[in-house]
CSV table of C-alpha atoms in Angstrom, one decimal:
chain,number,residue,atom,x,y,z
A,317,MET,CA,11.6,-13.4,37.9
A,318,GLY,CA,10.5,-13.1,33.9
A,319,LYS,CA,7.9,-12.8,32.5
A,320,ARG,CA,5.9,-16.0,30.3
A,321,GLN,CA,7.2,-16.2,27.0
A,322,LEU,CA,5.3,-16.2,23.7
A,323,LEU,CA,6.7,-17.7,21.0
A,324,PHE,CA,5.7,-16.3,17.5
A,325,VAL,CA,7.4,-18.6,14.7
A,326,THR,CA,7.7,-17.6,11.2
A,327,TYR,CA,9.7,-18.3,7.9
A,328,ARG,CA,12.7,-16.7,8.4
A,329,ASP,CA,12.6,-14.8,4.5
A,330,GLU,CA,8.9,-14.3,4.1
A,331,ASN,CA,7.1,-11.3,5.0
A,332,LEU,CA,7.9,-10.6,8.8
A,333,GLU,CA,4.5,-8.8,9.4
A,334,GLU,CA,2.1,-11.6,8.7
A,335,GLY,CA,0.0,-12.5,12.1
A,336,VAL,CA,2.9,-10.1,14.0
A,337,SER,CA,-0.5,-8.0,15.1
A,338,TYR,CA,-2.2,-10.1,16.3
A,339,ALA,CA,0.7,-11.8,18.2
A,340,ILE,CA,2.0,-8.0,19.6
A,341,GLU,CA,-2.1,-7.8,21.2
A,342,LEU,CA,-2.4,-11.2,22.4
A,343,ALA,CA,1.4,-11.2,24.7
A,344,LYS,CA,-0.1,-7.7,25.5
A,345,ALA,CA,-3.6,-9.0,27.1
A,346,MET,CA,-1.6,-12.7,28.5
A,347,TYR,CA,1.2,-10.1,29.8
A,348,GLU,CA,3.9,-12.0,28.3
A,349,ASP,CA,7.9,-10.8,26.7
A,350,ILE,CA,7.8,-12.3,22.4
A,351,THR,CA,10.2,-14.7,21.3
A,352,LEU,CA,10.5,-14.7,17.5
A,353,LEU,CA,11.7,-18.3,16.3
A,354,LEU,CA,12.9,-18.2,12.6
A,355,VAL,CA,12.7,-21.6,11.0
A,356,LYS,CA,14.5,-22.6,7.9
A,357,LYS,CA,11.8,-22.9,5.3
A,358,PRO,CA,11.2,-26.1,3.1
A,359,THR,CA,11.6,-26.5,-1.1
A,360,ASN,CA,11.0,-28.5,-3.0
A,361,LEU,CA,13.0,-29.7,-6.4
A,362,MET,CA,11.4,-28.4,-8.5
A,363,ASP,CA,12.8,-25.0,-6.2
A,364,LYS,CA,16.1,-25.7,-6.0
A,365,LEU,CA,16.5,-26.9,-9.5
A,366,GLY,CA,14.5,-23.8,-11.0
A,367,ASP,CA,17.1,-22.1,-9.1
A,368,LEU,CA,20.2,-23.7,-10.5
A,369,MET,CA,18.7,-23.1,-13.8
A,370,THR,CA,18.3,-19.4,-13.3
A,371,ALA,CA,21.6,-19.7,-12.4
A,372,VAL,CA,23.5,-22.0,-15.1
A,373,SER,CA,21.6,-18.4,-17.8
A,374,PHE,CA,23.3,-16.2,-15.5
A,375,ALA,CA,26.8,-18.0,-15.5
A,376,GLU,CA,27.3,-18.5,-19.1
A,377,ALA,CA,26.2,-14.5,-19.6
A,378,ASP,CA,29.1,-13.8,-17.3
A,379,GLU,CA,27.1,-12.9,-14.7
A,380,HIS,CA,28.8,-15.5,-11.9
A,381,GLU,CA,28.2,-12.9,-8.7
A,382,THR,CA,24.5,-13.1,-9.5
A,383,ALA,CA,25.1,-16.6,-10.1
A,384,ARG,CA,26.0,-16.9,-6.9
A,385,GLU,CA,24.2,-14.9,-5.0
A,386,ILE,CA,21.2,-17.4,-6.8
A,387,MET,CA,22.4,-20.4,-5.4
A,388,ALA,CA,23.5,-18.8,-1.8
A,389,GLY,CA,20.2,-17.8,-1.3
A,390,ASP,CA,18.7,-14.3,-0.4
A,391,SER,CA,20.8,-11.6,-1.4
A,392,PRO,CA,22.7,-9.0,0.7
A,393,GLU,CA,20.1,-6.6,-0.8
A,394,LYS,CA,16.9,-9.0,0.2
A,395,GLN,CA,19.4,-9.6,3.6
A,396,VAL,CA,19.1,-5.6,5.1
A,397,ALA,CA,15.9,-5.5,4.0
A,398,TYR,CA,14.6,-8.5,5.8
A,399,ASP,CA,17.0,-7.4,8.5
A,400,ALA,CA,15.5,-3.2,9.0
A,401,LYS,CA,11.9,-4.8,9.2
A,402,LEU,CA,13.0,-7.2,12.1
A,403,ALA,CA,14.7,-4.1,13.9
A,404,GLU,CA,10.9,-2.2,12.8
A,405,LEU,CA,9.0,-5.1,14.5
A,406,MET,CA,12.0,-4.7,17.3
A,407,VAL,CA,11.1,-1.0,17.5
A,408,ARG,CA,7.4,-1.7,18.0
A,409,CYS,CA,7.2,-3.9,20.5
A,410,LYS,CA,9.6,-2.0,22.8
A,411,GLN,CA,6.7,0.9,22.0
A,412,GLU,CA,4.2,-1.4,23.1
A,413,GLY,CA,5.4,-2.3,26.6
A,414,ILE,CA,7.1,-6.0,24.9
A,415,SER,CA,10.8,-7.7,25.1
A,416,VAL,CA,11.2,-9.5,21.4
A,417,ASN,CA,14.2,-11.7,21.9
A,418,VAL,CA,14.7,-13.2,17.9
A,419,GLN,CA,16.2,-16.8,17.9
A,420,ARG,CA,16.8,-18.1,14.0
A,421,THR,CA,16.9,-21.9,13.2
A,422,ASP,CA,17.8,-24.5,10.3
A,423,LEU,CA,16.3,-26.5,11.5
A,424,ASP,CA,12.2,-26.6,9.8
A,425,ALA,CA,9.5,-26.4,11.7
A,426,VAL,CA,8.4,-28.8,13.3
A,427,THR,CA,11.2,-29.8,14.7
A,428,GLY,CA,12.7,-26.2,14.7
A,429,ILE,CA,9.4,-25.9,17.6
A,430,ARG,CA,10.3,-28.8,19.5
A,431,SER,CA,13.5,-28.4,19.3
A,432,PHE,CA,13.7,-24.7,21.2
A,433,LEU,CA,10.8,-26.4,23.6
A,434,LYS,CA,12.5,-29.0,24.8
A,435,ASN,CA,15.5,-26.2,25.8
A,436,ASN,CA,13.3,-23.5,26.3
A,437,ALA,CA,10.8,-24.0,29.8
A,438,GLY,CA,9.6,-20.6,30.3
A,439,ILE,CA,6.9,-20.6,26.6
A,440,ASP,CA,4.1,-20.5,27.3
A,441,LYS,CA,2.0,-20.7,23.7
A,442,VAL,CA,3.4,-21.5,20.6
A,443,VAL,CA,1.6,-18.9,17.4
A,444,LEU,CA,1.7,-20.2,13.6
A,445,SER,CA,2.1,-17.2,11.4
A,446,PRO,CA,0.1,-17.1,8.6
A,447,VAL,CA,2.7,-18.3,6.0
A,448,MET,CA,3.5,-21.9,8.2
A,449,THR,CA,-0.1,-23.3,7.4
A,450,GLU,CA,-0.8,-22.4,3.9
A,451,SER,CA,0.1,-24.1,1.3
A,452,GLY,CA,0.7,-27.0,3.5
A,453,ASN,CA,4.0,-26.0,4.4
A,454,VAL,CA,3.4,-27.4,7.9
A,455,THR,CA,0.6,-30.1,7.1
A,456,SER,CA,-1.3,-31.2,9.0
A,457,LYS,CA,-0.3,-34.4,10.6
A,458,ASP,CA,3.1,-32.7,11.2
A,459,LEU,CA,0.4,-30.3,13.0
A,460,ASN,CA,-0.9,-32.9,15.3
A,461,ARG,CA,2.1,-34.9,15.7
A,462,LEU,CA,3.4,-30.8,17.2
A,463,VAL,CA,0.1,-30.3,19.5
A,464,ARG,CA,0.7,-33.8,21.0
A,465,THR,CA,4.6,-33.8,21.3
A,466,ALA,CA,4.4,-29.4,22.2
A,467,SER,CA,2.9,-29.7,25.6
A,468,ARG,CA,1.7,-26.3,25.4
A,469,PRO,CA,-0.9,-24.4,23.5
A,470,ILE,CA,-0.3,-24.2,20.0
A,471,VAL,CA,-2.4,-21.2,18.1
A,472,THR,CA,-2.2,-21.8,14.2
A,473,MET,CA,-3.9,-18.4,12.5
A,474,THR,CA,-4.9,-17.5,8.9
A,475,ARG,CA,-5.9,-15.0,6.3
A,476,GLN,CA,-8.5,-13.5,6.2
A,477,ALA,CA,-10.1,-13.2,2.1
A,478,CYS,CA,-10.5,-9.9,1.2
A,479,ALA,CA,-13.7,-8.0,-0.6
A,480,VAL,CA,-13.5,-6.2,-2.5
A,481,ALA,CA,-16.6,-3.2,-2.7
A,482,VAL,CA,-18.0,-2.1,-6.2
């Protein structure tokens, strides 16, 4: 029988390192491997409108390729950098003796987690990265709904305030 899995959930276009150290230490302590679930970050209307206006400005300046990249989302350079960070994370976990499985979904956080848990019985607990709960990305209502329906422990993380030494 294989190791149990810790499901670490973060947005696929956000800072990947945030919360990973805690997830790695938790996985080592619990003798578990990590499944990294990259979910789609919710976008609001103002973000979409801002992207549209930026793309229009580039198109008017005959920068059509840049306008297409803005409308498509991430630039190829940004995706390459993100993939490099993901590969670095996988090497780091391997050095710690932890196997990492990466899954991507186009679903929002709550729906993606519930769907993943329904199809994967080996998940022991769910760890949400700090970017998931900041700025109301996952509301307390969504979190409560997830806790009631997930039937697994849900661990949330927050960022610690940094004190400036004087």
